[in-house]
Short mmCIF file of C-alpha atoms in Angstrom, two decimals:
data_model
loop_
_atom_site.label_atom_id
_atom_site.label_comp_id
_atom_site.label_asym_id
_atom_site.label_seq_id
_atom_site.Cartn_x
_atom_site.Cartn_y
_atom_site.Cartn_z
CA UNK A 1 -1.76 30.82 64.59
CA UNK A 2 1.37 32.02 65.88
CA UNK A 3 1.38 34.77 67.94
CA UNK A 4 3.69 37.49 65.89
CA UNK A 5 4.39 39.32 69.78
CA UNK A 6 5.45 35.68 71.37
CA UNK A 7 9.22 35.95 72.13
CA UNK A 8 9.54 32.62 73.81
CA UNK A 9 12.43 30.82 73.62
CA UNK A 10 12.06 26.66 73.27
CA UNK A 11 14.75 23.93 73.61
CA UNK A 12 14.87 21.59 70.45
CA UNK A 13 15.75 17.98 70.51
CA UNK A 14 17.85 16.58 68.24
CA UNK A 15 17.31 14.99 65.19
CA UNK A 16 17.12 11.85 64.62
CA UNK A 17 19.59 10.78 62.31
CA UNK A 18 18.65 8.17 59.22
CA UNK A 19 20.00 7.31 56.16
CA UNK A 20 18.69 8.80 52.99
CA UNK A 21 16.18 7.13 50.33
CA UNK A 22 15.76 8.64 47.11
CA UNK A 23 14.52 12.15 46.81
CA UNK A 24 10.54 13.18 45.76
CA UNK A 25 9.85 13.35 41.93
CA UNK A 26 10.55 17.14 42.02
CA UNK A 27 13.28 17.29 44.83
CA UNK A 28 16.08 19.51 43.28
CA UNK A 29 18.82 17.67 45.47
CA UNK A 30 22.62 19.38 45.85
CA UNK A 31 25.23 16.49 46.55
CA UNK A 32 26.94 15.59 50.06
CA UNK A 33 29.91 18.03 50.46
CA UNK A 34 31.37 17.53 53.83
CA UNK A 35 34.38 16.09 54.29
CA UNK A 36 36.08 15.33 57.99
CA UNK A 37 34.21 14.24 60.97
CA UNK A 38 30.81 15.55 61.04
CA UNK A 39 27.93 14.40 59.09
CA UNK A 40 26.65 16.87 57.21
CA UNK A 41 23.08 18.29 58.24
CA UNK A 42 20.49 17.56 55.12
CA UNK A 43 17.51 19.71 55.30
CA UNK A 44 14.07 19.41 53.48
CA UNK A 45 12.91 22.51 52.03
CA UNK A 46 8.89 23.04 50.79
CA UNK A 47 8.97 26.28 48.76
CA UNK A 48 5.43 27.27 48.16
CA UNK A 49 5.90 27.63 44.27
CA UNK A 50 7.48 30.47 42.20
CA UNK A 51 4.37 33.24 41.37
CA UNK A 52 6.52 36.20 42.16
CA UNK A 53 9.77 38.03 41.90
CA UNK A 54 9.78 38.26 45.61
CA UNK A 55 9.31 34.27 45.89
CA UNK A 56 12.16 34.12 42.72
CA UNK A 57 14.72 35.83 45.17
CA UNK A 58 13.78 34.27 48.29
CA UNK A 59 14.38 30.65 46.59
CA UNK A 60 17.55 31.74 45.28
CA UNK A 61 18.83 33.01 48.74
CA UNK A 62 17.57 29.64 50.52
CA UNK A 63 19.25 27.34 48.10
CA UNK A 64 22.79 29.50 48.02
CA UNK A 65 22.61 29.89 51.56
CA UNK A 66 22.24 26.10 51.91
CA UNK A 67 25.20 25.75 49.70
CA UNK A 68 27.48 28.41 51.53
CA UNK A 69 26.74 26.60 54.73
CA UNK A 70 27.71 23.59 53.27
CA UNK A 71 24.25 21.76 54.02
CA UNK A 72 22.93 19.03 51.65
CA UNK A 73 19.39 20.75 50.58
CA UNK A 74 16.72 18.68 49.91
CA UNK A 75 14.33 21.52 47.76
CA UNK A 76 10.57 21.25 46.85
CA UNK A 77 8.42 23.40 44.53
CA UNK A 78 4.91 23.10 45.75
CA UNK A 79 3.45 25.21 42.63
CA UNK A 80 1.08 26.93 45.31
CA UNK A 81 -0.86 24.06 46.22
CA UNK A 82 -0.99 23.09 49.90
CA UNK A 83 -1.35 19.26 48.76
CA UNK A 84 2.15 18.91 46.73
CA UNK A 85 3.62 21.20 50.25
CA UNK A 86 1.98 18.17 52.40
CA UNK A 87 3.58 15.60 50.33
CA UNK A 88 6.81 16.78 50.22
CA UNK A 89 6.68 17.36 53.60
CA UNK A 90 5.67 13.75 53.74
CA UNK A 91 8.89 12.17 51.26
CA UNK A 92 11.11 14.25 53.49
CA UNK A 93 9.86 12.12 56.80
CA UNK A 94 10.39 9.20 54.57
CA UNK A 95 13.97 10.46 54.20
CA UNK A 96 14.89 10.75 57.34
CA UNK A 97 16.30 14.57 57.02
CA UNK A 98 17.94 16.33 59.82
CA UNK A 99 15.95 19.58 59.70
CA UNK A 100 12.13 20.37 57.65
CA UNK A 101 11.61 23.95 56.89
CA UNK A 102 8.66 25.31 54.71
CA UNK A 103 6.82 28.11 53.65
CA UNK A 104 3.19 27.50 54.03
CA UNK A 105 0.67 27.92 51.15
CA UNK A 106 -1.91 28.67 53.91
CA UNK A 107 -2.70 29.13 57.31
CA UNK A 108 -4.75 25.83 58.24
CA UNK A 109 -4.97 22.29 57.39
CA UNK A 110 -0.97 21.56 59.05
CA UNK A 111 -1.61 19.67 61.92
CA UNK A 112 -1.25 16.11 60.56
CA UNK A 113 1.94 15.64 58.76
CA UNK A 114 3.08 18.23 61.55
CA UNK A 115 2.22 15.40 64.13
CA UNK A 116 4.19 12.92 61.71
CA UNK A 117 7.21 15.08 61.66
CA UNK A 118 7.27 15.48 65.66
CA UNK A 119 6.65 11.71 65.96
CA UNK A 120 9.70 10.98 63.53
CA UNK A 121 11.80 13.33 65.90
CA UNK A 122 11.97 15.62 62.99
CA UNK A 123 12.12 19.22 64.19
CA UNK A 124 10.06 21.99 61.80
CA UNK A 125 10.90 25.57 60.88
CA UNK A 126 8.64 27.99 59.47
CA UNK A 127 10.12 30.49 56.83
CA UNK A 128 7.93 34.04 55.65
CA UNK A 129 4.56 32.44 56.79
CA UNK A 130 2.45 31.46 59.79
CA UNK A 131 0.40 28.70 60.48
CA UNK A 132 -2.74 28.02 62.61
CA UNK A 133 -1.99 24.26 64.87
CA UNK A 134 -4.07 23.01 67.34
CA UNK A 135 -0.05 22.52 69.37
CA UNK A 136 2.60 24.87 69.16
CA UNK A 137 5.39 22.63 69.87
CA UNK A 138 4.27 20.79 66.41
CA UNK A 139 6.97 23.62 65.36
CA UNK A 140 10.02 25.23 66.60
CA UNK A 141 10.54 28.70 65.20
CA UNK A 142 9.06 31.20 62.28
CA UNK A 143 12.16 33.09 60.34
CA UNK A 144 10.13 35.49 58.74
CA UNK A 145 8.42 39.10 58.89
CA UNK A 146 5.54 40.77 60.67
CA UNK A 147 2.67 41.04 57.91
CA UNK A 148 0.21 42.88 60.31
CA UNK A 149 2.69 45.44 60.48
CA UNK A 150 3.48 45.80 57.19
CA UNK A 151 -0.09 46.64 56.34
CA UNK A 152 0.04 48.86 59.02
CA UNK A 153 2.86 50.64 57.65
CA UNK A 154 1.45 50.89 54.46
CA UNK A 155 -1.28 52.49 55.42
CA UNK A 156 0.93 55.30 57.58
CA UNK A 157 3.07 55.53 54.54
CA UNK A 158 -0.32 56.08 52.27
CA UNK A 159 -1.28 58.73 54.56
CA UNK A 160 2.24 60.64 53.21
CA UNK A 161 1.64 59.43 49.62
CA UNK A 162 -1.90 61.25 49.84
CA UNK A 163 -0.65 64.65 51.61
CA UNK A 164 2.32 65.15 49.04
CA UNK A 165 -0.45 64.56 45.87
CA UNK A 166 -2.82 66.73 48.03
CA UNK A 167 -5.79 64.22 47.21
CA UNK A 168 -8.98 65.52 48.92
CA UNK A 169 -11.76 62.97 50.77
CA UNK A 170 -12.85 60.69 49.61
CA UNK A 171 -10.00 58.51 49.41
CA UNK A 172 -11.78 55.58 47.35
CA UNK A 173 -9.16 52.48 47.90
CA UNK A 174 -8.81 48.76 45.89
CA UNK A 175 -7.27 46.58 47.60
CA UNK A 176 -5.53 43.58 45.79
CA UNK A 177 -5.53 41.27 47.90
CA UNK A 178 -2.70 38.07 48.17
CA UNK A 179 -3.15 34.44 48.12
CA UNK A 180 -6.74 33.62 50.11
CA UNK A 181 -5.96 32.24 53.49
CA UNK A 182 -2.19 32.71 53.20
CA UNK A 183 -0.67 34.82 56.36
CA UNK A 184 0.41 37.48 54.12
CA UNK A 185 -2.83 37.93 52.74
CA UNK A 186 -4.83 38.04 55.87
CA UNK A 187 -2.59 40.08 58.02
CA UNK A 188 -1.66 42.59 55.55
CA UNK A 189 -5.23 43.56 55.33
CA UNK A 190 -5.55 43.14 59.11
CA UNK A 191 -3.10 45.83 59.69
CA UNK A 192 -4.26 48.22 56.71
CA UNK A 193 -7.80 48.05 58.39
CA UNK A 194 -6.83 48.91 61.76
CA UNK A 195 -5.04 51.96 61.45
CA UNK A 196 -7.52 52.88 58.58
CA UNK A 197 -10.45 51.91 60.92
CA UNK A 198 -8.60 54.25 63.59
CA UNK A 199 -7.42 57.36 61.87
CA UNK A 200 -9.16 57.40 58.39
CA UNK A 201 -12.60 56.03 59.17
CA UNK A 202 -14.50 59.11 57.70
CA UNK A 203 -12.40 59.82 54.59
CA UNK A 204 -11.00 56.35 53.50
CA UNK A 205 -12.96 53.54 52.25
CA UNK A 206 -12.24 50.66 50.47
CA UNK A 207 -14.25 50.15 47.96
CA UNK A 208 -13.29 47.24 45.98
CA UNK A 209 -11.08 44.04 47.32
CA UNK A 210 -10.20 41.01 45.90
CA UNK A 211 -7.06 38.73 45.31
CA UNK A 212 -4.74 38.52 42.85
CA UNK A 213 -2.75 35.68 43.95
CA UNK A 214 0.33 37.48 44.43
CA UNK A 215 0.87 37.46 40.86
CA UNK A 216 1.38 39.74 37.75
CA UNK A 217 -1.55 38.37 35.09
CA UNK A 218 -3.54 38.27 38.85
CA UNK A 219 -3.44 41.82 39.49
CA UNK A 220 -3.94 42.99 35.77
CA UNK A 221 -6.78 40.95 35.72
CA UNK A 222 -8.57 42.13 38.86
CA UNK A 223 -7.59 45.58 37.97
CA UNK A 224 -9.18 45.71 35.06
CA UNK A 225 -12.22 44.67 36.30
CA UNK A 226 -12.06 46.58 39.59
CA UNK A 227 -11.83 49.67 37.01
CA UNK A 228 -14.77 48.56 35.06
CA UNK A 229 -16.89 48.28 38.15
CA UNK A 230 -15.46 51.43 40.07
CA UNK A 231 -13.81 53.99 37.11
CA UNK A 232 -13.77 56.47 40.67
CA UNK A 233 -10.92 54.26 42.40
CA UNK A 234 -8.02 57.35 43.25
CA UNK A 235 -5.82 54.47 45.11
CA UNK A 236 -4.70 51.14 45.26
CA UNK A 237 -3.36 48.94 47.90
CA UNK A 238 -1.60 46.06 46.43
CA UNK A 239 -0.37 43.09 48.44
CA UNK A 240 2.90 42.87 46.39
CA UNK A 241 4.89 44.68 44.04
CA UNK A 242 3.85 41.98 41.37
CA UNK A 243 0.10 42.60 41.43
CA UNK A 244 1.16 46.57 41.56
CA UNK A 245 3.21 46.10 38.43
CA UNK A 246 0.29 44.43 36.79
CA UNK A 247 -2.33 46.74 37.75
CA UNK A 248 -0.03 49.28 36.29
CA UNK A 249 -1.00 47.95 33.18
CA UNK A 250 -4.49 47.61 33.24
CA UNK A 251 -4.78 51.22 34.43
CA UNK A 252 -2.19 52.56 31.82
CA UNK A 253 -4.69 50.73 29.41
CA UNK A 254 -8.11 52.40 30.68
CA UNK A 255 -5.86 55.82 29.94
CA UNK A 256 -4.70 56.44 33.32
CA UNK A 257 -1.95 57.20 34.79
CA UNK A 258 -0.61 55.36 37.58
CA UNK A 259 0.98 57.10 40.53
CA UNK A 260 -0.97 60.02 39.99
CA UNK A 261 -4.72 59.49 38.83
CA UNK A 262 -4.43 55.92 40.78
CA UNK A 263 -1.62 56.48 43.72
CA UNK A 264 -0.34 53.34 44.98
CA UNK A 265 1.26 51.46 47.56
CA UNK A 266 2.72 47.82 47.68
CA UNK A 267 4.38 45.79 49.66
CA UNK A 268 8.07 43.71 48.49
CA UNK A 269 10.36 45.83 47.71
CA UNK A 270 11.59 43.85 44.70
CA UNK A 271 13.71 45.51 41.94
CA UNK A 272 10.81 45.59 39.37
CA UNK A 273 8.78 47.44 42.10
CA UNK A 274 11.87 50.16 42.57
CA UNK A 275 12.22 50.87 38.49
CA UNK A 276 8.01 51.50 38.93
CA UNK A 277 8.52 53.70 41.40
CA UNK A 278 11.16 55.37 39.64
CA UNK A 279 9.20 55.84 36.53
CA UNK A 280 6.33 57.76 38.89
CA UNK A 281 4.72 54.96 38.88
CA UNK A 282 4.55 53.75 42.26
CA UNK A 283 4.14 55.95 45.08
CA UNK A 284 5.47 53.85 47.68
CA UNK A 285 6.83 50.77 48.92
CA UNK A 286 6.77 48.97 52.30
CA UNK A 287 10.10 46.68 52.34
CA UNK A 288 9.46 42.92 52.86
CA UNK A 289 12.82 41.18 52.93
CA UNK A 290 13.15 38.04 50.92
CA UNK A 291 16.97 36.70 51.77
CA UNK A 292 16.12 34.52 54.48
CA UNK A 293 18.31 31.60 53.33
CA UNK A 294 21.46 32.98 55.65
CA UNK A 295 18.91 33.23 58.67
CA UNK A 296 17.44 30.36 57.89
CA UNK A 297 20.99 27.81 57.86
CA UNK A 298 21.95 29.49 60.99
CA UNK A 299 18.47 28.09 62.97
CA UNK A 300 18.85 24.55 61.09
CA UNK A 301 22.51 24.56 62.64
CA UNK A 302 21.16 25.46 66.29
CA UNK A 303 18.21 23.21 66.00
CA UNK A 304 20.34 20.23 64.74
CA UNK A 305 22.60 20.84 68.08
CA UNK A 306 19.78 20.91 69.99
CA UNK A 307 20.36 25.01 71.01
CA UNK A 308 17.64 27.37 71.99
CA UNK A 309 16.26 29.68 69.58
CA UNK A 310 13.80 32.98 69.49
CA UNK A 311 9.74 31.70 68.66
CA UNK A 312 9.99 33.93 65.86
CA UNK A 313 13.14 34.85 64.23
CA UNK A 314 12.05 38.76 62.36
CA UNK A 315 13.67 40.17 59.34
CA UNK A 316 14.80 43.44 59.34
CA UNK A 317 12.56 45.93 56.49
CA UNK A 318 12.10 49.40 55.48
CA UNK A 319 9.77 52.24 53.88
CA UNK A 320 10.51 53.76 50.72
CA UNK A 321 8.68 56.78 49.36
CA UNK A 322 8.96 57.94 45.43
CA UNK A 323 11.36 60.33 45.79
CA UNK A 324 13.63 57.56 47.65
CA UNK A 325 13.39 55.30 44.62
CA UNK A 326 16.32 56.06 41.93
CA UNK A 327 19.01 56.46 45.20
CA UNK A 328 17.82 52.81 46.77
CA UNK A 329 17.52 51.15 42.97
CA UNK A 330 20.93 50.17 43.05
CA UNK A 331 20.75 48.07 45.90
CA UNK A 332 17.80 46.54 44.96
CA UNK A 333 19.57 43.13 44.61
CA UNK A 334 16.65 40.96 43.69
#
């Protein structure tokens, strides 16, 4: 996998340039718009599908990006399923495009059609997740954040959450969990477990874990059973705003209150999650940026030209406690 604290720079080669075939079934295409004497750069995108809000915004940032930088994008919709990101991965090869850049599903299972792309001369960008290769120059960059220390900031920012409720030990935690074997997923609980496994080890425990698959019906679902099995949960972890918001429910239903009987912290930082937190719902949010579409055009322009660029490209992210929610909800723009 790549290592989040690797800094190194690489040189790129450029492109190979090819004419275009007809787009994959589901390619969402935008038309040629330059005009003068360069051609314009086409880029494949693999989105991994469209299960949360977070994903929602970080589509729409891609694909407006792309269309600000005047880049003909070449746009995928894997509906979470690491075989649809392989083939489109695959049609974009075929294609001939100037620049690949995907978010992977999961970790493993990349090293193949990675080899294909490198062999075709086509360079590969990683957006919001990590993979595990056998050869790291099988890509070039990752534009995306630093999930081990978002869980670790969640649980630093739980610590607060639990001294301004004054919850005594012991601090019985769910955990709902992303995506199994997606980066996110793995190195948000990576980070939660090593400062809990450091600080808390006597008077936190989690006590129930499972995923939700980063989605809404996914964390109602597993709340509602994690409740059934352990009624004595006082706080939840969740991997994303969108399980939180549909945990909410299940505990609302079991005549709870969430953000008080349950306190809980997510990660996102989606609008939905701010109105929770709001409403008292939330306790508190670690920030995961989703507009990488600007960062994103400006490495497919350097990589096309054959410039140097950062291993790993990091977004810039905040905390937000309860209290901080109604002043930030404003600028909560997706």
């Amino acid at each position: 996998m790549l290592s989040r604290r690797n800094f190194l720079t690489v040189a790129v080669g450029v492109a190979a340039a090819g004419g275009l075939t007809a787009c994959a079934k589901k390619d969402d295409s935008s038309s040629d718009s330059s005009s003068g004497g360069s051609k314009t750069i086409t880029l494949g995108f693999s989105q991994v599908g469209s299960e949360s809000g977070w994903r929602s915004a970080n589509t729409d940032s891609v694909k407006s990006a792309a269309k600000e930088a005047g880049y003909n994008l070449k746009f995928f919709d894997a509906q979470q399923k690491q075989e649809n990101q392989i083939s489109s991965i695959r049609s974009y090869i075929t294609q001939k495009v100037d620049v690949i850049a995907f978010s992977p599903v999961v970790v493993t299972g990349w090293d193949a059609v990675l080899k294909e792309a490198k062999a075709a001369k086509i360079p590969v960008v990683l957006t919001d997740r990590s993979v595990e290769t056998s050869d790291d120059s099988l890509f070039v960059t990752l534009v995306g954040s630093d999930f081990t220390d978002e869980g670790r900031r969640a649980a630093k920012i739980l610590e607060k959450v639990i001294a301004k409720a004054g919850l005594k030990a012991p601090v019985k935690i769910a955990q709902l969990e992303g995506t199994t074997g997606a980066a996110p997923a793995i190195e948000r609980a990576k980070g939660f477990k090593e400062v809990m496994d450091a600080e808390h080890k006597d008077d936190w425990k989690v006590v129930v874990s499972q995923t939700g698959d980063f989605t809404r019906a996914g964390g109602k679902q597993v709340m509602a059973a994690f409740l059934q099995s352990n009624p004595d949960i006082n706080v939840l972890f969740a991997h994303n705003d969108d399980m939180a918001i549909g945990a909410i429910q299940s505990i609302e239903a079991a005549g709870k209150k969430p953000g008080k009987d349950i306190l809980i912290v997510s990660i996102d930082g989606v609008k939905d999650g701010f109105v929770a937190m709001s409403e008292g719902k939330i306790n508190a949010i670690v920030e995961c940026n989703p507009l990488l579409g600007p960062q994103l055009m400006d490495v497919v322009k350097k990589v096309k030209n054959g410039e140097k660029v950062e291993r790993w490209i990091k977004t810039k992210e905040g905390d937000f406690m309860q209290d901080q929610a109604k002043a930030a909800l404003p600028s909560r723009k997706y």
